[in-house]
Amino acid sequence: MKKVLLFCVVVVMMLALAACNGNDKAQDPGKDVDDPKKVVLRLGMTAEADSHYGKGAKVFADKVAEYTGGQVEVQIFPSSQLGNERDLVEGVGVGTIEMCLTSTGPLPNFSSDFMLFDLPFIVTDRQKAYEVMDGTIGQEILGSLAPMGIKALGFWENGFRNITNNRAPIVSPEDVRGMKIRTMENPIHLETFRHLGAQPTPMAWGEVFIALQQGTIDGQENPLVILYTAKIYEVQKHVSLTGHFYSPAVMSINKNLFDGFSADIQEAILKAEKEARDWERQYSAQLDTELVQTLTDAGMIVTEVDKDEWQRACAPVYEKFMDKIKPEYIEALLGQ
């Protein structure tokens, strides 16, 4: 009887030890539980799987697998599965999430250099903006996240943001007065809508659809591709093509994790990111043209606006943030 009891105790201890080892593997970022030699990178985003983010991320994942000979697997987690954009950026910084693809909206909370892209109408030509973002200035801005433990790989495309609402067509800047408009948690975005007389309401993207449906907010602003993939047309009637903000996106990876990879793996990731970035930008630009008709067919009323009028109305916002953004950065974009 004693031998049976002793045997049972040994078995229980062995099972407990195995479970502990299994948990340790599961909690080791970047490691595959079944194959320790394989690297797994979880890539989080708030956009849907069929969005420009999601499709571009799929191209990136495929190219990483190809260029690393299957040594690195990128697993995509869309639709805020790993948290909202600020959560994702913070997670990458501390290493609880390996990678993320987010708009630049929350990044001024981590580096004031990113405020450059939030100035209204500072970008009106995306192709010319790419020259700045891919050049020396863009690399300096991306590098400003390094002290937070983030290696920002490159600028992707989110798009020109447009305003939706359920009340009436928004034609002139005065038309947004009194409206409760959902914005990102971004100081320039908030100030711009306050200046126009609206009530900007920061809100996590995962909460926006229900808030629009219930009338908690009157409208929101986003690129056309987000309106379509998030089905905003189901809860908003009007979209005005204001293009008031241009919103790049940034692909990021935990810096310590990246620095620990071999030179071959690093080179493969960088190559895959650049090629996927170029693909995603082209795809996004194409969508902007097509989606006006698509959203019209879905029942939205699309309104063109005089962007010069909107640009003049938003100009005073620059004065409030000039001391927070390097003048040479502003000149580079405006000079484009």
Coordinates of C-alpha atoms in Angstrom, one line a residue:
M1 CA 0.0 0.0 0.0
K2 CA 2.9 2.3 0.9
K3 CA 4.5 1.6 -2.5
V4 CA 1.3 2.4 -4.3
L5 CA 0.9 5.7 -2.4
L6 CA 4.6 6.6 -3.1
F7 CA 4.1 5.9 -6.8
C8 CA 1.0 8.1 -6.9
V9 CA 2.9 11.0 -5.2
V10 CA 5.8 10.7 -7.7
V11 CA 3.4 10.7 -10.7
V12 CA 1.6 13.8 -9.4
M13 CA 4.9 15.7 -8.9
M14 CA 6.1 14.8 -12.4
L15 CA 2.8 16.1 -13.9
A16 CA 3.0 19.3 -11.9
L17 CA 6.6 19.8 -13.0
A18 CA 5.6 19.2 -16.6
A19 CA 2.8 21.7 -16.3
C20 CA 5.1 24.3 -14.8
N21 CA 7.6 23.9 -17.7
G22 CA 4.8 24.1 -20.2
N23 CA 3.6 27.4 -18.6
D24 CA 7.1 28.8 -18.7
K25 CA 7.3 28.1 -22.4
A26 CA 4.0 29.6 -23.1
Q27 CA 5.0 32.8 -21.3
D28 CA 8.3 33.2 -23.1
P29 CA 7.6 36.0 -25.7
G30 CA 8.6 35.1 -29.3
K31 CA 8.9 31.3 -28.7
D32 CA 6.8 28.5 -30.1
V33 CA 5.8 26.0 -27.4
D34 CA 6.0 23.0 -29.6
D35 CA 9.2 24.1 -31.5
P36 CA 11.6 26.2 -29.4
K37 CA 13.7 26.9 -32.4
K38 CA 10.8 28.7 -34.1
V39 CA 10.1 32.3 -33.4
V40 CA 6.5 33.5 -33.1
L41 CA 5.7 37.2 -33.4
R42 CA 2.2 38.3 -32.4
L43 CA 1.2 41.3 -34.4
G44 CA -1.7 43.3 -32.9
M45 CA -4.0 45.9 -34.5
T46 CA -7.4 47.5 -33.9
A47 CA -8.5 47.3 -37.5
E48 CA -10.3 44.3 -39.0
A49 CA -8.7 41.4 -40.7
D50 CA -10.0 42.5 -44.1
S51 CA -8.8 46.1 -43.7
H52 CA -5.8 47.7 -45.4
Y53 CA -3.9 47.0 -42.2
G54 CA -5.0 43.3 -42.1
K55 CA -4.2 42.6 -45.7
G56 CA -0.9 44.4 -45.5
A57 CA 0.0 42.5 -42.4
K58 CA -0.8 39.2 -44.2
V59 CA 1.6 40.2 -47.0
F60 CA 4.2 41.0 -44.3
A61 CA 3.6 37.6 -42.5
D62 CA 4.0 35.7 -45.7
K63 CA 7.2 37.4 -46.7
V64 CA 8.7 37.0 -43.2
A65 CA 8.0 33.2 -43.5
E66 CA 9.5 33.1 -46.9
Y67 CA 12.6 35.1 -46.2
T68 CA 13.4 33.3 -42.9
G69 CA 12.7 29.9 -44.3
G70 CA 9.9 29.3 -41.9
Q71 CA 12.0 30.2 -38.8
V72 CA 9.8 33.1 -37.9
E73 CA 6.0 33.0 -37.9
V74 CA 3.9 36.2 -37.7
Q75 CA 0.5 35.7 -36.1
I76 CA -2.0 38.5 -36.8
F77 CA -4.5 39.6 -34.1
P78 CA -6.9 42.1 -35.6
S79 CA -10.0 43.8 -34.2
S80 CA -8.5 45.0 -30.9
Q81 CA -8.0 41.4 -29.7
L82 CA -4.8 42.4 -27.9
G83 CA -6.1 45.8 -26.8
N84 CA -6.6 49.3 -28.1
E85 CA -3.9 51.3 -29.9
R86 CA -2.3 52.7 -26.7
D87 CA -2.4 49.3 -25.1
L88 CA -0.6 47.8 -28.1
V89 CA 2.1 50.4 -28.2
E90 CA 2.7 50.1 -24.4
G91 CA 2.7 46.3 -24.8
V92 CA 5.4 46.4 -27.5
G93 CA 7.5 48.7 -25.4
V94 CA 7.5 46.4 -22.3
G95 CA 7.6 43.2 -24.4
T96 CA 4.3 41.7 -23.5
I97 CA 3.3 42.0 -27.2
E98 CA 6.0 41.4 -29.9
M99 CA 4.6 43.7 -32.6
C100 CA 1.9 46.1 -33.5
L101 CA 0.5 48.1 -36.4
T102 CA -1.2 51.3 -35.2
S103 CA -2.0 54.8 -36.5
T104 CA 0.2 57.6 -35.3
G105 CA -2.7 58.9 -33.3
P106 CA -1.6 57.7 -29.9
L107 CA 2.2 58.0 -30.5
P108 CA 2.5 61.7 -29.4
N109 CA 1.9 60.3 -25.9
F110 CA 5.2 58.5 -26.3
S111 CA 7.2 60.9 -28.5
S112 CA 6.2 64.5 -29.3
D113 CA 7.9 64.2 -32.7
F114 CA 4.9 62.3 -34.0
M115 CA 2.7 65.4 -33.4
L116 CA 4.0 66.6 -36.8
F117 CA 1.6 64.3 -38.7
D118 CA -1.4 65.4 -36.7
L119 CA -1.4 69.0 -37.8
P120 CA -4.6 69.6 -39.9
F121 CA -3.9 69.6 -43.7
I122 CA -0.1 69.4 -43.3
V123 CA -0.3 66.5 -45.8
T124 CA -2.4 66.9 -48.9
D125 CA -0.3 64.7 -51.3
R126 CA 0.5 61.2 -49.9
Q127 CA 3.2 60.5 -52.4
K128 CA 5.1 63.6 -51.5
A129 CA 4.6 62.8 -47.8
Y130 CA 6.2 59.4 -48.4
E131 CA 9.4 61.1 -49.4
V132 CA 9.6 62.8 -46.0
M133 CA 8.5 59.7 -44.0
D134 CA 11.0 57.4 -45.8
G135 CA 13.8 59.9 -45.6
T136 CA 16.1 61.2 -42.9
I137 CA 13.4 63.1 -41.0
G138 CA 11.0 60.1 -41.0
Q139 CA 13.8 57.8 -39.7
E140 CA 14.6 60.3 -36.9
I141 CA 11.0 60.4 -35.9
L142 CA 10.7 56.6 -35.9
G143 CA 13.9 56.4 -33.9
S144 CA 12.5 58.6 -31.1
L145 CA 10.5 55.6 -29.9
A146 CA 13.7 53.6 -29.1
P147 CA 14.0 54.9 -25.5
M148 CA 10.6 53.4 -24.9
G149 CA 11.9 49.9 -25.9
I150 CA 10.2 50.2 -29.4
K151 CA 11.9 49.7 -32.7
A152 CA 9.6 51.4 -35.2
L153 CA 10.2 49.8 -38.6
G154 CA 8.4 52.1 -41.0
F155 CA 5.5 54.3 -41.9
W156 CA 2.5 52.5 -43.4
E157 CA -0.8 54.0 -44.6
N158 CA -3.9 54.7 -42.7
G159 CA -5.3 57.5 -44.9
F160 CA -7.0 60.8 -45.0
R161 CA -9.6 61.2 -42.3
N162 CA -13.2 62.2 -43.1
I163 CA -16.1 63.1 -40.9
T164 CA -19.3 61.1 -40.6
N165 CA -22.5 61.9 -38.8
N166 CA -26.3 61.2 -38.7
R167 CA -27.7 64.7 -38.5
A168 CA -27.1 66.4 -41.9
P169 CA -24.4 66.8 -44.6
I170 CA -21.4 68.6 -43.2
V171 CA -20.2 71.1 -45.8
S172 CA -18.6 74.0 -44.0
P173 CA -16.5 74.0 -40.8
E174 CA -19.4 75.7 -39.0
D175 CA -21.5 72.6 -39.5
V176 CA -19.7 70.6 -36.9
R177 CA -20.4 73.1 -34.1
G178 CA -22.0 71.4 -31.1
M179 CA -21.5 67.9 -32.5
K180 CA -20.1 65.3 -30.3
I181 CA -17.4 63.8 -32.5
R182 CA -15.3 60.7 -31.5
T183 CA -11.6 61.4 -32.0
M184 CA -8.5 59.5 -31.0
E185 CA -6.8 60.4 -27.7
N186 CA -4.5 63.0 -29.4
P187 CA -3.9 66.6 -28.3
I188 CA -3.9 68.2 -31.8
H189 CA -7.0 66.2 -33.0
L190 CA -8.8 67.3 -29.8
E191 CA -7.8 70.9 -30.1
T192 CA -8.7 71.1 -33.8
F193 CA -12.3 70.0 -33.2
R194 CA -12.6 72.2 -30.1
H195 CA -11.4 75.1 -32.3
L196 CA -14.1 74.3 -34.8
G197 CA -16.7 74.4 -32.1
A198 CA -17.4 70.6 -31.8
Q199 CA -17.2 68.5 -28.7
P200 CA -14.3 66.0 -29.4
T201 CA -14.8 62.8 -27.4
P202 CA -11.8 60.4 -27.1
M203 CA -12.9 56.8 -27.2
A204 CA -11.3 53.4 -27.8
W205 CA -12.1 52.2 -31.3
G206 CA -13.7 49.0 -30.1
E207 CA -16.5 51.1 -28.4
V208 CA -17.3 53.4 -31.3
F209 CA -19.8 51.4 -33.3
I210 CA -22.1 50.8 -30.3
A211 CA -21.7 54.5 -29.3
L212 CA -22.8 55.6 -32.7
Q213 CA -25.6 53.1 -32.8
Q214 CA -27.0 54.3 -29.4
G215 CA -26.5 58.0 -30.2
T216 CA -24.0 58.5 -27.4
I217 CA -21.9 60.4 -30.0
D218 CA -23.0 62.2 -33.1
G219 CA -20.2 61.2 -35.4
Q220 CA -16.6 60.2 -35.8
E221 CA -13.7 60.7 -38.3
N222 CA -11.7 58.1 -40.1
P223 CA -10.3 57.1 -43.5
L224 CA -12.8 55.6 -45.9
V225 CA -11.4 52.1 -45.7
I226 CA -12.1 52.1 -41.9
L227 CA -15.7 53.3 -42.5
Y228 CA -16.2 50.3 -44.9
T229 CA -14.4 47.5 -43.1
A230 CA -15.9 48.5 -39.7
K231 CA -19.3 48.9 -41.3
I232 CA -19.8 52.4 -40.1
Y233 CA -22.2 52.9 -42.9
E234 CA -24.7 50.8 -40.9
V235 CA -24.9 53.4 -38.2
Q236 CA -24.0 56.7 -40.0
K237 CA -25.8 58.3 -42.9
H238 CA -23.4 61.1 -44.0
V239 CA -19.7 61.2 -44.8
S240 CA -18.0 64.4 -45.7
L241 CA -14.7 64.2 -47.6
T242 CA -12.9 66.7 -45.5
G243 CA -9.5 65.0 -45.5
H244 CA -8.6 67.2 -42.5
F245 CA -5.9 64.9 -41.1
Y246 CA -3.6 62.6 -42.9
S247 CA -3.0 59.5 -40.7
P248 CA 0.1 57.4 -41.3
A249 CA 0.5 54.1 -39.5
V250 CA 3.6 52.6 -37.9
M251 CA 4.8 49.0 -37.8
S252 CA 6.7 48.4 -34.5
I253 CA 8.5 45.6 -32.8
N254 CA 9.9 45.2 -29.3
K255 CA 13.5 46.6 -29.6
N256 CA 15.2 44.1 -27.2
L257 CA 13.6 41.2 -29.1
F258 CA 14.6 42.5 -32.5
D259 CA 18.2 43.3 -31.3
G260 CA 18.5 39.7 -30.1
F261 CA 17.8 38.2 -33.5
S262 CA 20.6 37.1 -35.8
A263 CA 21.6 39.5 -38.6
D264 CA 19.9 37.3 -41.1
I265 CA 16.6 37.3 -39.3
Q266 CA 16.8 41.1 -38.8
E267 CA 17.5 41.6 -42.5
A268 CA 14.6 39.3 -43.4
I269 CA 12.1 41.2 -41.2
L270 CA 13.3 44.6 -42.5
K271 CA 13.0 43.5 -46.1
A272 CA 9.6 42.0 -45.6
E273 CA 8.3 45.1 -43.8
K274 CA 9.5 47.4 -46.6
E275 CA 7.9 45.3 -49.3
A276 CA 4.6 44.9 -47.4
R277 CA 4.6 48.6 -46.6
D278 CA 4.9 49.5 -50.3
W279 CA 2.1 47.0 -51.1
E280 CA -0.2 48.3 -48.4
R281 CA 0.3 52.0 -49.4
Q282 CA -0.6 51.2 -53.0
Y283 CA -3.6 49.2 -52.0
S284 CA -4.8 52.0 -49.6
A285 CA -4.6 54.7 -52.3
Q286 CA -6.5 52.5 -54.7
L287 CA -9.2 51.9 -52.1
D288 CA -9.7 55.7 -51.5
T289 CA -10.8 56.0 -55.1
E290 CA -13.1 53.0 -55.2
L291 CA -14.7 53.4 -51.8
V292 CA -16.6 56.6 -52.5
Q293 CA -18.8 54.6 -54.9
T294 CA -18.9 51.6 -52.6
L295 CA -20.1 53.6 -49.6
T296 CA -22.6 55.4 -51.8
D297 CA -24.0 52.0 -52.9
A298 CA -24.1 51.0 -49.2
G299 CA -26.5 53.9 -48.5
M300 CA -24.2 56.7 -47.3
I301 CA -24.6 60.2 -48.6
V302 CA -21.1 61.4 -49.7
T303 CA -20.5 65.2 -49.6
E304 CA -17.6 67.0 -51.2
V305 CA -16.2 70.1 -49.4
D306 CA -14.1 73.1 -50.2
K307 CA -10.9 71.9 -48.6
D308 CA -9.3 75.4 -48.9
E309 CA -12.1 76.7 -46.6
W310 CA -11.4 74.0 -44.1
Q311 CA -7.7 74.5 -44.2
R312 CA -8.1 78.3 -43.5
A313 CA -10.5 77.5 -40.6
C314 CA -8.0 75.1 -39.0
A315 CA -4.9 77.3 -39.5
P316 CA -4.9 78.8 -36.0
V317 CA -4.3 75.4 -34.5
Y318 CA -0.7 75.5 -35.8
E319 CA 0.1 78.4 -33.5
K320 CA -0.7 76.4 -30.4
F321 CA 1.7 73.6 -31.2
M322 CA 4.5 75.3 -33.0
D323 CA 6.8 75.2 -30.0
K324 CA 6.3 71.4 -29.6
I325 CA 7.3 70.4 -33.1
K326 CA 10.7 71.0 -34.7
P327 CA 10.3 73.7 -37.3
E328 CA 12.4 71.8 -39.9
Y329 CA 9.9 68.9 -39.7
I330 CA 7.0 71.2 -40.4
E331 CA 8.9 72.9 -43.3
A332 CA 9.8 69.6 -44.8
L333 CA 6.1 68.5 -45.1
L334 CA 4.7 71.9 -46.0
G335 CA 7.4 72.3 -48.6
Q336 CA 6.2 69.1 -50.3

